[in-house]
Every structure is written in C-alpha cells, then in structure tokens.
mmCIF file of C-alpha atoms and ligand atoms in Angstrom:
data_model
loop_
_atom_site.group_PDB
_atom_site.id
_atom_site.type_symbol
_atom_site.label_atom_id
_atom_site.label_comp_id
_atom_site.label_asym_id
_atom_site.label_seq_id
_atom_site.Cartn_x
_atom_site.Cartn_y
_atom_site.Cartn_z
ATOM 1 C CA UNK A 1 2.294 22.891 -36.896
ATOM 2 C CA UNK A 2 2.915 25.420 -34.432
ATOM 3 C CA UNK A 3 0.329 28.000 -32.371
ATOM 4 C CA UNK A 4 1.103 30.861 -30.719
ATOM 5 C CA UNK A 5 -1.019 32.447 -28.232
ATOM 6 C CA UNK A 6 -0.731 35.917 -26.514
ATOM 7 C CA UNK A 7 -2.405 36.041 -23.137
ATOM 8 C CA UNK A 8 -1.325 38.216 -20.878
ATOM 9 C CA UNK A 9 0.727 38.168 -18.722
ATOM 10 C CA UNK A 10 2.220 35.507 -20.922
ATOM 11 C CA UNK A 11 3.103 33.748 -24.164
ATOM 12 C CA UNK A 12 1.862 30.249 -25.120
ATOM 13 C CA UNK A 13 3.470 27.970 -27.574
ATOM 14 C CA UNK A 14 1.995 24.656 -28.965
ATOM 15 C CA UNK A 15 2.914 22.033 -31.742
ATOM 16 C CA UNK A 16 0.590 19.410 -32.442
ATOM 17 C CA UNK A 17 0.603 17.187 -35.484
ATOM 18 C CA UNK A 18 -1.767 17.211 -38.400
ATOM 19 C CA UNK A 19 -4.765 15.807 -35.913
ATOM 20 C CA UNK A 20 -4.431 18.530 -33.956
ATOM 21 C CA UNK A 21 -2.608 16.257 -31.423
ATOM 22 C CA UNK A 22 -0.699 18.412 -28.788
ATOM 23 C CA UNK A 23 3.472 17.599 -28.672
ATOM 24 C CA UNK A 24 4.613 20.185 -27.010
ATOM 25 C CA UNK A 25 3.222 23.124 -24.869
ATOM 26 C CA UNK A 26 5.482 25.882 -23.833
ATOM 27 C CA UNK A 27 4.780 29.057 -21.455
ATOM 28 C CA UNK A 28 6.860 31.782 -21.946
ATOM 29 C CA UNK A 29 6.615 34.126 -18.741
ATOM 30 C CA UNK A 30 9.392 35.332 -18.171
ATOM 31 C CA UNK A 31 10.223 37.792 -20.630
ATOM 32 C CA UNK A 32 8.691 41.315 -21.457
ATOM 33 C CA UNK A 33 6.155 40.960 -23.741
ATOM 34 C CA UNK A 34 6.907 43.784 -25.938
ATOM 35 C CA UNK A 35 6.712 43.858 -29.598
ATOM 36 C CA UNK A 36 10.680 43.758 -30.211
ATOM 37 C CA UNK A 37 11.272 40.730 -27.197
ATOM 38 C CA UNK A 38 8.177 39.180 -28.505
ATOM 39 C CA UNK A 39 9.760 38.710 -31.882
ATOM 40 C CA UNK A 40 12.903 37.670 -30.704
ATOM 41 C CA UNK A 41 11.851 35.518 -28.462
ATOM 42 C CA UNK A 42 9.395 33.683 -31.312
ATOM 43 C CA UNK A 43 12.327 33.895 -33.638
ATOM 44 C CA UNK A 44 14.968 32.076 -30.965
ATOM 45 C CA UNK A 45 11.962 29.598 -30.346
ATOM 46 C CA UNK A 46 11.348 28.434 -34.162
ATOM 47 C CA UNK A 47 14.979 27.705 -34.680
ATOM 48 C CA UNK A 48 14.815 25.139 -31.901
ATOM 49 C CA UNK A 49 11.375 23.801 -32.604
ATOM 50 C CA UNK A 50 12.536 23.660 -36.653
ATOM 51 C CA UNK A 51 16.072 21.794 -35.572
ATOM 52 C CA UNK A 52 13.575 19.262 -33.156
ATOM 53 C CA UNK A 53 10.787 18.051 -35.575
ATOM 54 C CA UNK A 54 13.893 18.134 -38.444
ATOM 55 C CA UNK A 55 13.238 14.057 -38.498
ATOM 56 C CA UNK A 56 9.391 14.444 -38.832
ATOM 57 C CA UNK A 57 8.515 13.542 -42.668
ATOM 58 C CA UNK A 58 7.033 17.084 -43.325
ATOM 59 C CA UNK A 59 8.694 18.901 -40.535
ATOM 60 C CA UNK A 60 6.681 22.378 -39.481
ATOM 61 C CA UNK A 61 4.445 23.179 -42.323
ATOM 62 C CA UNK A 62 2.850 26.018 -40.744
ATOM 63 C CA UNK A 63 2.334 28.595 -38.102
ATOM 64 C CA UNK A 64 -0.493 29.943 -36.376
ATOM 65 C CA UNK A 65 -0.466 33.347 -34.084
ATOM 66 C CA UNK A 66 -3.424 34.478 -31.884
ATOM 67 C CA UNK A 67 -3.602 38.001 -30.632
ATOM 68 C CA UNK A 68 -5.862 39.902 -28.808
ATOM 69 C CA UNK A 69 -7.666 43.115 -30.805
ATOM 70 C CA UNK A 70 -5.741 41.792 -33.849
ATOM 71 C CA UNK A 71 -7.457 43.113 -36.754
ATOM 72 C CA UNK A 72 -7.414 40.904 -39.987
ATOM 73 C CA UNK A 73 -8.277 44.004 -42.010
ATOM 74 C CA UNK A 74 -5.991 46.493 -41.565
ATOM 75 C CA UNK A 75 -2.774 43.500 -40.067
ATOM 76 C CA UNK A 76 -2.623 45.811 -36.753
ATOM 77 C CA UNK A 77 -3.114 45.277 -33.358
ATOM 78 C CA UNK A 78 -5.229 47.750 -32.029
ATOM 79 C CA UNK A 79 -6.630 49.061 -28.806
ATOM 80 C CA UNK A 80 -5.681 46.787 -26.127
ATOM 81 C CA UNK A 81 -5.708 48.813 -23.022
ATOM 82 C CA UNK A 82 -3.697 47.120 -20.818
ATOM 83 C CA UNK A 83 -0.851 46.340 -23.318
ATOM 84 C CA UNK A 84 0.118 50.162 -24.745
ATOM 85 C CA UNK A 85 3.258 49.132 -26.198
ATOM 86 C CA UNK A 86 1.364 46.653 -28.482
ATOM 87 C CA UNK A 87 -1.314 49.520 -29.781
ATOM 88 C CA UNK A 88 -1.066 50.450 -33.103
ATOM 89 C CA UNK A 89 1.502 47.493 -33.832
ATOM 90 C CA UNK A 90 1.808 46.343 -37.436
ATOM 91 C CA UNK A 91 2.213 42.839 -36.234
ATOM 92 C CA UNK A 92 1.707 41.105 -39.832
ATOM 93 C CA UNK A 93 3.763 43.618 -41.405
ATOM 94 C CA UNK A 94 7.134 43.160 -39.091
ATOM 95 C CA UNK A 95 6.268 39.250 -39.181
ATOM 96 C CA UNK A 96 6.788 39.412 -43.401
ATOM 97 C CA UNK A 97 9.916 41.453 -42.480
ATOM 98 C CA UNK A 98 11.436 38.028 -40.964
ATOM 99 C CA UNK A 99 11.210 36.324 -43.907
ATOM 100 C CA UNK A 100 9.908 33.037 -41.977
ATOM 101 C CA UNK A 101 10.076 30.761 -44.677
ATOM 102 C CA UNK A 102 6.729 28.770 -43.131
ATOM 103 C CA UNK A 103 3.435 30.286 -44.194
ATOM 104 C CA UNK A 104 1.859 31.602 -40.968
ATOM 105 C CA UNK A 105 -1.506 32.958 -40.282
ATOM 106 C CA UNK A 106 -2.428 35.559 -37.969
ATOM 107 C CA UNK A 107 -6.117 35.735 -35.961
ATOM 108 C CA UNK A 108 -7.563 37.562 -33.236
ATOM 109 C CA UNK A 109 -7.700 35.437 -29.601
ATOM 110 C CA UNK A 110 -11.531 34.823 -29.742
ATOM 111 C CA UNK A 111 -11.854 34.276 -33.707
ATOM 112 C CA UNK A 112 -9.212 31.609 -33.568
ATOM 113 C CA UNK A 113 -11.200 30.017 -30.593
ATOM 114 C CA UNK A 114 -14.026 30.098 -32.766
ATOM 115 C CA UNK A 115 -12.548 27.958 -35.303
ATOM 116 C CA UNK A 116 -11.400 25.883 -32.973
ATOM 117 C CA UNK A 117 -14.663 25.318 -31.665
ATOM 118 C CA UNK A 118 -15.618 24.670 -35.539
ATOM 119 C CA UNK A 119 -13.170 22.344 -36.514
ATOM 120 C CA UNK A 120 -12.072 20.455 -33.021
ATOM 121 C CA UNK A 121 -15.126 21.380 -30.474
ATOM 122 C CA UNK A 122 -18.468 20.329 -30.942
ATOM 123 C CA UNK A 123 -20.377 23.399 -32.835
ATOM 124 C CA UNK A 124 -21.785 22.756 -35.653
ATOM 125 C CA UNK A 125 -20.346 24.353 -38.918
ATOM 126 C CA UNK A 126 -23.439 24.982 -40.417
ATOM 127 C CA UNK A 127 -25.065 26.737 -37.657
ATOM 128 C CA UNK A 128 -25.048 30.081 -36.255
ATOM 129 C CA UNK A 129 -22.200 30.672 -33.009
ATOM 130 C CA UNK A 130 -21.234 33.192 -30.786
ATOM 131 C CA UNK A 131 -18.438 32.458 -28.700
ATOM 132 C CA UNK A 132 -17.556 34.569 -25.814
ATOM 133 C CA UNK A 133 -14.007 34.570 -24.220
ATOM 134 C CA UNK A 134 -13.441 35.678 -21.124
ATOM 135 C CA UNK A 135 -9.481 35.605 -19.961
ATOM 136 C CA UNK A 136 -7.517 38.638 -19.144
ATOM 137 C CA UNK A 137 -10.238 40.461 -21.350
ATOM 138 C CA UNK A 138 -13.467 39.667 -22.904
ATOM 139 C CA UNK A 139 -14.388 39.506 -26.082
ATOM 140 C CA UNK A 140 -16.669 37.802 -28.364
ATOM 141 C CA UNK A 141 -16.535 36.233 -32.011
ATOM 142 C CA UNK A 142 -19.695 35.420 -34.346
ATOM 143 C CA UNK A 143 -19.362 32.867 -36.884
ATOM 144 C CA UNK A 144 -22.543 32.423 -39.692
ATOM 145 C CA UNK A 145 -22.771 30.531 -42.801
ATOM 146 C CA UNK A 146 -19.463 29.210 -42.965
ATOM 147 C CA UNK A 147 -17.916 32.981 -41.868
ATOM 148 C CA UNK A 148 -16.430 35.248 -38.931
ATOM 149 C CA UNK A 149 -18.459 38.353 -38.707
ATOM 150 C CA UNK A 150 -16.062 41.310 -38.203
ATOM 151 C CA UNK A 151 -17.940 43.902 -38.986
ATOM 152 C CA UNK A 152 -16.911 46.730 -41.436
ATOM 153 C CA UNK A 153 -13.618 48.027 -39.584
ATOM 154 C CA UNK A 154 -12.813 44.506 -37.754
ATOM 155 C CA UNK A 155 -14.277 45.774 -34.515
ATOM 156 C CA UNK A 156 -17.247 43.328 -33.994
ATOM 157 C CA UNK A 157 -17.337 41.605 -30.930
ATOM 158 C CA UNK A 158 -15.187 43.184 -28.700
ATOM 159 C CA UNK A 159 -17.707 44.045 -25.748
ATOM 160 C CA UNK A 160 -14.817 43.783 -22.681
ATOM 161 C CA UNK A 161 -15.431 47.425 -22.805
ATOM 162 C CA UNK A 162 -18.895 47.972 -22.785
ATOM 163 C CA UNK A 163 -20.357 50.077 -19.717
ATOM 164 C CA UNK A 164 -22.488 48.195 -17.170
ATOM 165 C CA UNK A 165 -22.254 50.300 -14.595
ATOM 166 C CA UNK A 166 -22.118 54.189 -15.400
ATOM 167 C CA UNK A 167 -20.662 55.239 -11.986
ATOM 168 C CA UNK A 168 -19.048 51.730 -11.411
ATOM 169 C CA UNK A 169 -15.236 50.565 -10.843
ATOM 170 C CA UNK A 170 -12.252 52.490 -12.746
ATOM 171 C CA UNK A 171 -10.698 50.384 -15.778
ATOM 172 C CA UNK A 172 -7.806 50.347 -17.283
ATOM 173 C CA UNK A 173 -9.210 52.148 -20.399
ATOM 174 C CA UNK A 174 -10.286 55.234 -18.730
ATOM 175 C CA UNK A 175 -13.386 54.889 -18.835
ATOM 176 C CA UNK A 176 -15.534 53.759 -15.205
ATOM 177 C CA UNK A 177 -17.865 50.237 -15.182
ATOM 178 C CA UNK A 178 -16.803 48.039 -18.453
ATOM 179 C CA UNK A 179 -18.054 44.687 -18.100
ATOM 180 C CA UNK A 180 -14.297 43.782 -18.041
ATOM 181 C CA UNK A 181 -13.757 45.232 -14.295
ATOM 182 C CA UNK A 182 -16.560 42.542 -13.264
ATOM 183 C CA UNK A 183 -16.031 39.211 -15.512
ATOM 184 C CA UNK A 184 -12.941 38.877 -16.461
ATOM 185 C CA UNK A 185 -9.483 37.315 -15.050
ATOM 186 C CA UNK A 186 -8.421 40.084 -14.320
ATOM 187 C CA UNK A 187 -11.303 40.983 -12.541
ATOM 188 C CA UNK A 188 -10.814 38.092 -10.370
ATOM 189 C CA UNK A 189 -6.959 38.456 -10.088
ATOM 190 C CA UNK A 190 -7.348 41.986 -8.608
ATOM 191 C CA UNK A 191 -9.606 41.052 -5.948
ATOM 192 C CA UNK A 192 -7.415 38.047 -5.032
ATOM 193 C CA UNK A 193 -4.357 39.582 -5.626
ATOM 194 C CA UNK A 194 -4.791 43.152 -4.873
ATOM 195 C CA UNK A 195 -1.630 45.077 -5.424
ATOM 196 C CA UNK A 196 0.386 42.268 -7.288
ATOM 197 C CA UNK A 197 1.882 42.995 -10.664
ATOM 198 C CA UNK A 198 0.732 40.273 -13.217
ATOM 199 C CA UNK A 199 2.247 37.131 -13.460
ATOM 200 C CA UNK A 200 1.681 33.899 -14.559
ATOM 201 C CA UNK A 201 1.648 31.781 -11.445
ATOM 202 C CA UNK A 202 -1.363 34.045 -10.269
ATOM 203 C CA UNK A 203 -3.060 32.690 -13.362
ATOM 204 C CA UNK A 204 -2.385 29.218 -13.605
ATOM 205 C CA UNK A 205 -3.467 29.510 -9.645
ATOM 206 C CA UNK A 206 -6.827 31.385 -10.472
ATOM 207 C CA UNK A 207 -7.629 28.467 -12.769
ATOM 208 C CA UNK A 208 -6.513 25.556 -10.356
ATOM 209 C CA UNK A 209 -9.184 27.322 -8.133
ATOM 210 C CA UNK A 210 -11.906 27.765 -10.681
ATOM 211 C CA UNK A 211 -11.257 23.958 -11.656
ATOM 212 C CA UNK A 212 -12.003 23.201 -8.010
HETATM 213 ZN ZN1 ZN B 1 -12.772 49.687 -20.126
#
C-alpha cells in the first residue's frame, strides 16, 4: 500500500505492507509543490514503486493521499492560506482523470491521523477523540461512535485560524493573532529562521531540536 502525505514545504511517500509495516519512506523536497508538478511527480513515482513491489504476491493494492483542508464532501481542497495555488483545487476530480488503475482514497491531514490513531495508536475505537495536529498548520479532527465529525460543509475542526489575540501578530491569512502565528511549525520556524524561505532541512532540524 502506498501513503501520500502533503506537508509543506514537502511531499512524503510511504509503502508499508498489509501490517502497516513501513518499506519505504520517501521525501520529496525538491520540487514545486504545485498542483500540475504534484501530479507528475506522484505519477513518475507510482511507475517505479509499481515496477519495484512487481514480485510481491499482491503487488500495490491501494493508495492513500493526505491533504491539508481537503474536503471529503465537495473532493476540493480548500482554503489553505499559505498554499494559493492549491485553493479551490479539485484534487479527487484530476486524480480520476489519471485513470490510476489502484483504488485510492483521499483524506484531510488530521482525519487520516485520526484513523491512524484508531487503527495503529492506542485510542480506543469506541470512545470519543479529538486529535489536534499541529505541523505547518493546526487543525483538529473529532472522531465519535465509530465516525469523523465534519460538520455540515466539511469545515469542522480547522481552528489554525482562530483569533487569540485581536491586535496580535500578522498571518498569512490576513487576518492579525490566529492561534497558528503562536503554535504551530511555522510559528517556530519563523522565529528561528527569520527571513528563510521554507524548506525541508529547516523542518527535519526543528524536529531534531524538539526531540532533544
Ligand atoms: Zn490566520
């Protein structure tokens, strides 16, 4: 099986087996992650992985994509302030178009995290969750009764914009104070960082720190 992850600044792809064993974890960083590269890029990457796990008895049965803002409802990404060219981008739609001949499955970041949580983490199925991711964004997923909680127009949960502070710092939505400018990542990567462009050695150093 494969998963694909979008975190900004950067792409992440995984196989793992049926267990949910990881064989293979690639970073994609260097490329522009627009909608058109993206898409490429995937496209280029599932020939390979398809011609490597050719010998396996089942080879890839399936594929999994995580975006941020991805609404299940309406198959669009939507709103994602610091990645304009991805607003408004009928993601499932276009991924049809390719004709993949795998069944895939798209989710937003935090509600496949949630499952993850469900099936491979310790939280309890039966019980009531909230999970709360906090990367380049923040956002947060409920889960009740056996189901993600979305809301009527697949909005629920996404608080990274929420105003703490009225007259607080500028963010990249327009708006001045969103819990995002204080808690996030990117929070952290502009007061280390200040004036660098985003990249993914910043990140994977931010996290060898926070590990520390
Ligand atoms: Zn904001």
């Amino acid at each position: 099986m494969i998963g694909i992850e979008m975190i900004i600044p950067f792409i992440r792809i995984i196989v793992t087996n049926l267990s949910g064993t990881l064989l293979k974890n690639i970073i994609l960083s260097d490329i522009e992650i627009v909608p058109k590269s993206f898409i490429q890029q995937f496209i280029k990457t599932l020939t390979t992985l398809k011609a490597q796990y050719k010998s396996y008895k089942l080879g890839i049965i399936g594929i999994g994509f995580a975006f941020p803002n991805y609404n299940h409802k309406t198959g669009i990404i939507e709103n994602i302030p610091n990645m304009q060219k991805w607003n408004q981008f009928p993601i499932l739609q276009e991924l049809e178009k390719c004709k993949l001949d795998i069944p895939f499955f798209i989710q937003s970041t935090v509600q496949a995290a949630t499952m993850g949580k469900i099936h491979f983490g310790k939280a309890n199925p039966f019980e009531q969750l909230v999970y709360i991711s906090g990367t380049w964004g923040i956002s947060a997923s409920m889960y009740s009764n056996g189901n993600l909680i979305s809301g009527q127009h697949g909005f629920a949960g996404r608080i990274g914009h929420s105003i703490i502070d009225v007259n607080g710092r500028q963010c990249i939505c327009g708006n001045k104070g969103c819990l995002e400018e204080y808690a996030s990542i990117r929070a952290l990567f502009k007061k280390l960082y200040p004036g660098q462009s985003q990249q993914h050695k910043y990140i994977e150093e931010i996290l060898k720190r926070v590990k520390k």
